[in-house]
Amino acid sequence: MKKWGLFLLVLVFALTGCASGSADKGEALPEDKLLIGVTAGPHEQIFEKVKEVAEKDGLEIELKVFNEYVMPNVALSEKELDANSFQTEPYLDTFKKDRKLDIVEVFDTVTFPLGIYSNKIKSIDDIKEGDKLGIQNDPINLARALNLYEKAGLIKLKKGAGMEATQKDIVENKKNVKFVELEASQIPRQLDELTAATINTNFAIEHGLKPKKDSLFIEGDDSPHVNLVAVRGENKNDKVLKKLEKAYRSKEVKDFIENEFDGAVLPSW
């Protein structure tokens, strides 16, 4: 009996160990179908075109559309998605560090220049003493917005603040403007209550704004904030992602972006 007990104990340990090892490696993504999270607006529109191209190569893509920047990464981490497409590398780096998530970049996609918009004024010069200006409340977009307001000549930031800038880094604010921090997707809805606000291009387009035409001030083509497709770390080398990248970075998709968005969205390839 003792021998049988020892044998069973060793067998259970071996099976448990094997199971544990397999779980650590994770499951590979299916090679013919992907569920991808995108934000509403341009990311969704672009991926509808990617779907068409990928289908010709035997890859079926299903989209899940989000209206904010938190849940796409949470859902990906919890294996409710196979990949997502909505964020820049600085945003991803900060998000996964704060939440201790294993999410990684697969390839670059497009750039959405951040712009300053208003329903009340026609020029940055029309901003008056004490006016309220909207900015995003997540750390990366907040820093990006403050840097844009600095480029527009409204404020000066502490030297070296860069992409870690907060309102505490404002060292000069001659018009004493008040910055109101809001969730990025809500800013277009709050624009009437503000003199002006920074709005991410995907949300601007979703609300009928034309970045090149309607913005008071906008980032240039040299913006470092390139968007990306992300997956869980365990899947970063899966074969299907090469097929996805081929479809996304195709001539058909590039032509669609350039024709559809008239310079408001810039392909990275």
Short mmCIF file of C-alpha atoms in Angstrom, two decimals:
data_model
loop_
_atom_site.label_atom_id
_atom_site.label_comp_id
_atom_site.label_asym_id
_atom_site.label_seq_id
_atom_site.Cartn_x
_atom_site.Cartn_y
_atom_site.Cartn_z
CA MET A 1 0.00 0.00 0.00
CA LYS A 2 2.83 2.38 0.85
CA LYS A 3 4.42 1.74 -2.55
CA TRP A 4 1.12 2.40 -4.33
CA GLY A 5 0.63 5.58 -2.29
CA LEU A 6 4.10 6.80 -3.21
CA PHE A 7 3.51 5.94 -6.87
CA LEU A 8 0.24 7.86 -6.96
CA LEU A 9 1.84 10.85 -5.25
CA VAL A 10 4.65 10.94 -7.82
CA LEU A 11 2.13 10.54 -10.67
CA VAL A 12 -0.04 13.41 -9.41
CA PHE A 13 3.01 15.64 -8.99
CA ALA A 14 4.21 14.84 -12.51
CA LEU A 15 0.82 15.53 -14.07
CA THR A 16 0.41 18.75 -12.10
CA GLY A 17 3.87 19.87 -13.11
CA CYS A 18 3.17 19.18 -16.77
CA ALA A 19 -0.12 21.04 -16.62
CA SER A 20 1.52 23.97 -14.91
CA GLY A 21 4.25 24.10 -17.55
CA SER A 22 1.70 24.16 -20.35
CA ALA A 23 -0.28 26.96 -18.71
CA ASP A 24 2.86 29.07 -18.37
CA LYS A 25 3.47 28.85 -22.12
CA GLY A 26 -0.11 29.79 -22.94
CA GLU A 27 -2.18 28.84 -25.96
CA ALA A 28 -1.22 29.99 -29.43
CA LEU A 29 -3.73 32.19 -31.24
CA PRO A 30 -5.80 30.45 -33.94
CA GLU A 31 -4.25 30.79 -37.38
CA ASP A 32 -7.47 31.54 -39.26
CA LYS A 33 -9.52 33.80 -36.97
CA LEU A 34 -8.83 36.73 -34.62
CA LEU A 35 -11.00 38.82 -32.29
CA ILE A 36 -9.54 42.33 -32.20
CA GLY A 37 -10.50 45.25 -29.96
CA VAL A 38 -10.60 48.72 -31.51
CA THR A 39 -11.89 52.12 -30.51
CA ALA A 40 -14.81 53.60 -32.44
CA GLY A 41 -13.90 55.91 -35.30
CA PRO A 42 -10.80 55.65 -37.51
CA HIS A 43 -9.36 52.53 -35.84
CA GLU A 44 -12.64 50.74 -36.47
CA GLN A 45 -12.89 52.07 -40.04
CA ILE A 46 -9.33 51.05 -40.87
CA PHE A 47 -9.80 47.57 -39.47
CA GLU A 48 -12.96 47.09 -41.53
CA LYS A 49 -10.67 47.51 -44.55
CA VAL A 50 -8.02 45.24 -43.01
CA LYS A 51 -10.74 42.60 -42.62
CA GLU A 52 -11.38 42.68 -46.37
CA VAL A 53 -7.70 42.27 -47.20
CA ALA A 54 -7.07 39.58 -44.57
CA GLU A 55 -10.04 37.52 -45.75
CA LYS A 56 -8.35 37.04 -49.14
CA ASP A 57 -5.44 35.44 -47.26
CA GLY A 58 -7.67 33.09 -45.29
CA LEU A 59 -7.77 35.14 -42.08
CA GLU A 60 -11.15 36.01 -40.58
CA ILE A 61 -11.22 39.08 -38.31
CA GLU A 62 -13.99 39.93 -35.86
CA LEU A 63 -14.02 43.37 -34.23
CA LYS A 64 -15.10 44.42 -30.75
CA VAL A 65 -15.57 48.20 -30.54
CA PHE A 66 -14.80 50.26 -27.42
CA ASN A 67 -15.48 53.92 -26.64
CA GLU A 68 -12.65 54.55 -24.16
CA TYR A 69 -9.00 53.68 -23.57
CA VAL A 70 -9.02 51.40 -20.51
CA MET A 71 -11.10 48.31 -21.30
CA PRO A 72 -9.34 47.31 -24.56
CA ASN A 73 -6.18 46.47 -22.60
CA VAL A 74 -8.05 44.96 -19.66
CA ALA A 75 -10.06 42.74 -22.01
CA LEU A 76 -6.89 41.70 -23.85
CA SER A 77 -5.14 40.80 -20.62
CA GLU A 78 -8.15 38.75 -19.49
CA LYS A 79 -8.15 36.83 -22.80
CA GLU A 80 -11.44 38.28 -23.98
CA LEU A 81 -9.57 39.53 -27.07
CA ASP A 82 -6.75 38.17 -29.22
CA ALA A 83 -5.26 41.61 -29.96
CA ASN A 84 -6.14 45.30 -29.87
CA SER A 85 -5.47 48.40 -31.93
CA PHE A 86 -6.05 51.81 -30.38
CA GLN A 87 -2.99 53.08 -28.47
CA THR A 88 0.50 54.54 -28.72
CA GLU A 89 3.63 52.95 -27.30
CA PRO A 90 4.01 55.49 -24.45
CA TYR A 91 0.40 54.87 -23.40
CA LEU A 92 0.87 51.09 -23.49
CA ASP A 93 4.13 51.26 -21.54
CA THR A 94 2.56 53.35 -18.78
CA PHE A 95 -0.66 51.32 -18.66
CA LYS A 96 0.99 47.91 -18.40
CA LYS A 97 3.51 49.16 -15.84
CA ASP A 98 0.76 50.62 -13.63
CA ARG A 99 -1.40 47.50 -13.87
CA LYS A 100 1.39 44.92 -14.12
CA LEU A 101 0.11 43.47 -17.40
CA ASP A 102 2.06 41.41 -19.93
CA ILE A 103 0.98 43.14 -23.15
CA VAL A 104 3.43 43.85 -25.97
CA GLU A 105 3.59 45.66 -29.30
CA VAL A 106 3.46 43.60 -32.50
CA PHE A 107 3.76 46.30 -35.18
CA ASP A 108 3.19 50.03 -35.79
CA THR A 109 0.01 51.18 -37.51
CA VAL A 110 -0.89 54.88 -37.90
CA THR A 111 -0.37 58.28 -36.33
CA PHE A 112 -3.27 60.46 -35.17
CA PRO A 113 -2.05 64.05 -34.71
CA LEU A 114 -3.48 65.57 -31.51
CA GLY A 115 -5.32 68.86 -32.09
CA ILE A 116 -6.79 71.80 -30.19
CA TYR A 117 -10.45 72.45 -31.05
CA SER A 118 -13.12 74.98 -30.11
CA ASN A 119 -16.78 75.76 -30.77
CA LYS A 120 -16.33 79.31 -29.48
CA ILE A 121 -13.17 80.82 -30.96
CA LYS A 122 -11.43 80.81 -34.34
CA SER A 123 -7.80 81.21 -33.28
CA ILE A 124 -5.47 80.35 -30.41
CA ASP A 125 -4.93 84.10 -30.08
CA ASP A 126 -8.59 84.50 -29.08
CA ILE A 127 -8.04 82.65 -25.78
CA LYS A 128 -8.53 85.15 -22.94
CA GLU A 129 -7.43 85.54 -19.33
CA GLY A 130 -8.75 82.71 -17.16
CA ASP A 131 -10.38 80.70 -19.95
CA LYS A 132 -11.04 77.01 -19.31
CA LEU A 133 -9.21 74.56 -21.58
CA GLY A 134 -9.85 70.82 -21.71
CA ILE A 135 -7.09 68.23 -21.50
CA GLN A 136 -7.08 64.44 -21.19
CA ASN A 137 -6.82 62.97 -17.69
CA ASP A 138 -4.68 59.89 -18.43
CA PRO A 139 -0.96 60.56 -17.81
CA ILE A 140 0.34 60.06 -21.34
CA ASN A 141 -2.32 62.05 -23.18
CA LEU A 142 -2.23 64.73 -20.47
CA ALA A 143 1.51 65.21 -21.01
CA ARG A 144 1.02 65.15 -24.76
CA ALA A 145 -1.71 67.82 -24.48
CA LEU A 146 0.39 70.08 -22.28
CA ASN A 147 3.28 69.82 -24.74
CA LEU A 148 0.91 70.81 -27.55
CA TYR A 149 -0.37 73.84 -25.59
CA GLU A 150 3.26 74.80 -25.06
CA LYS A 151 3.96 74.56 -28.81
CA ALA A 152 0.89 76.73 -29.39
CA GLY A 153 2.48 79.40 -27.17
CA LEU A 154 -0.03 79.32 -24.28
CA ILE A 155 2.21 77.95 -21.54
CA LYS A 156 5.78 76.99 -20.78
CA LEU A 157 6.75 73.71 -19.11
CA LYS A 158 9.66 72.93 -16.86
CA LYS A 159 12.70 71.97 -18.92
CA GLY A 160 12.88 68.23 -19.45
CA ALA A 161 9.28 67.53 -18.40
CA GLY A 162 8.61 65.87 -21.74
CA MET A 163 6.16 62.98 -21.71
CA GLU A 164 5.99 62.96 -17.93
CA ALA A 165 4.63 66.51 -17.75
CA THR A 166 1.75 67.33 -15.42
CA GLN A 167 0.10 70.63 -14.51
CA LYS A 168 2.69 70.97 -11.73
CA ASP A 169 5.35 71.37 -14.46
CA ILE A 170 3.79 74.56 -15.86
CA VAL A 171 6.28 77.34 -15.13
CA GLU A 172 4.65 80.09 -17.19
CA ASN A 173 0.94 80.71 -17.84
CA LYS A 174 0.61 84.35 -18.86
CA LYS A 175 -3.14 84.20 -19.51
CA ASN A 176 -3.75 82.21 -16.34
CA VAL A 177 -5.80 79.64 -18.27
CA LYS A 178 -7.46 76.88 -16.25
CA PHE A 179 -6.92 73.31 -17.43
CA VAL A 180 -9.85 70.95 -16.90
CA GLU A 181 -8.86 67.27 -16.92
CA LEU A 182 -11.44 64.98 -18.55
CA GLU A 183 -11.63 61.40 -19.83
CA ALA A 184 -10.45 61.53 -23.45
CA SER A 185 -13.63 60.18 -25.02
CA GLN A 186 -15.78 62.70 -23.13
CA ILE A 187 -13.95 65.84 -24.25
CA PRO A 188 -15.84 66.32 -27.56
CA ARG A 189 -19.13 66.15 -25.62
CA GLN A 190 -17.89 68.81 -23.18
CA LEU A 191 -16.47 71.16 -25.82
CA ASP A 192 -19.36 73.64 -25.57
CA GLU A 193 -18.56 74.14 -21.88
CA LEU A 194 -14.90 74.97 -22.58
CA THR A 195 -13.15 77.69 -24.54
CA ALA A 196 -11.04 75.05 -26.28
CA ALA A 197 -9.73 71.53 -25.71
CA THR A 198 -7.25 68.99 -26.98
CA ILE A 199 -9.04 66.09 -28.68
CA ASN A 200 -7.54 62.84 -29.95
CA THR A 201 -8.10 62.49 -33.69
CA ASN A 202 -10.12 59.28 -33.45
CA PHE A 203 -12.64 60.96 -31.14
CA ALA A 204 -12.59 64.18 -33.18
CA ILE A 205 -13.50 62.32 -36.37
CA GLU A 206 -16.13 60.28 -34.55
CA HIS A 207 -17.85 63.56 -33.58
CA GLY A 208 -17.77 65.06 -37.07
CA LEU A 209 -14.65 67.20 -36.74
CA LYS A 210 -12.08 67.40 -39.55
CA PRO A 211 -8.65 67.68 -37.90
CA LYS A 212 -6.81 69.53 -40.67
CA LYS A 213 -9.70 71.95 -41.22
CA ASP A 214 -11.31 72.39 -37.79
CA SER A 215 -8.37 72.35 -35.38
CA LEU A 216 -6.95 75.63 -34.08
CA PHE A 217 -3.54 73.99 -33.70
CA ILE A 218 -2.37 70.44 -34.45
CA GLU A 219 0.70 68.23 -34.10
CA GLY A 220 2.93 68.00 -37.14
CA ASP A 221 3.88 64.96 -39.21
CA ASP A 222 6.84 64.44 -36.87
CA SER A 223 4.64 63.37 -33.96
CA PRO A 224 6.31 60.48 -32.08
CA HIS A 225 2.94 59.06 -31.02
CA VAL A 226 2.58 56.19 -33.47
CA ASN A 227 -0.24 53.73 -32.77
CA LEU A 228 0.26 49.98 -32.65
CA VAL A 229 -1.30 46.53 -32.54
CA ALA A 230 -0.78 44.79 -29.20
CA VAL A 231 -1.13 41.22 -27.94
CA ARG A 232 -0.40 39.29 -24.75
CA GLY A 233 3.29 38.57 -24.30
CA GLU A 234 2.72 34.82 -24.63
CA ASN A 235 1.42 35.31 -28.18
CA LYS A 236 3.95 37.78 -29.57
CA ASN A 237 5.58 35.22 -31.89
CA ASP A 238 2.40 33.48 -33.09
CA LYS A 239 2.35 32.87 -36.86
CA VAL A 240 -1.05 34.46 -37.41
CA LEU A 241 0.30 37.87 -36.44
CA LYS A 242 2.53 37.93 -39.52
CA LYS A 243 -0.57 37.40 -41.61
CA LEU A 244 -2.32 40.22 -39.73
CA GLU A 245 0.62 42.58 -40.22
CA LYS A 246 0.75 41.76 -43.93
CA ALA A 247 -2.93 42.66 -44.30
CA TYR A 248 -2.72 45.86 -42.23
CA ARG A 249 0.43 47.21 -43.84
CA SER A 250 -0.80 46.47 -47.36
CA LYS A 251 -1.08 48.92 -50.24
CA GLU A 252 -4.87 48.55 -50.20
CA VAL A 253 -5.10 49.68 -46.58
CA LYS A 254 -2.59 52.51 -47.07
CA ASP A 255 -4.55 53.83 -50.05
CA PHE A 256 -7.78 53.63 -48.03
CA ILE A 257 -6.28 55.64 -45.15
CA GLU A 258 -4.89 58.34 -47.41
CA ASN A 259 -8.13 58.70 -49.38
CA GLU A 260 -10.56 58.41 -46.46
CA PHE A 261 -8.92 60.69 -43.90
CA ASP A 262 -7.31 63.40 -46.07
CA GLY A 263 -4.12 63.69 -44.01
CA ALA A 264 -5.77 63.45 -40.58
CA VAL A 265 -4.48 59.89 -40.14
CA LEU A 266 -0.96 59.04 -41.29
CA PRO A 267 0.22 55.51 -42.20
CA SER A 268 3.49 54.50 -40.53
CA TRP A 269 4.73 52.53 -43.54
#
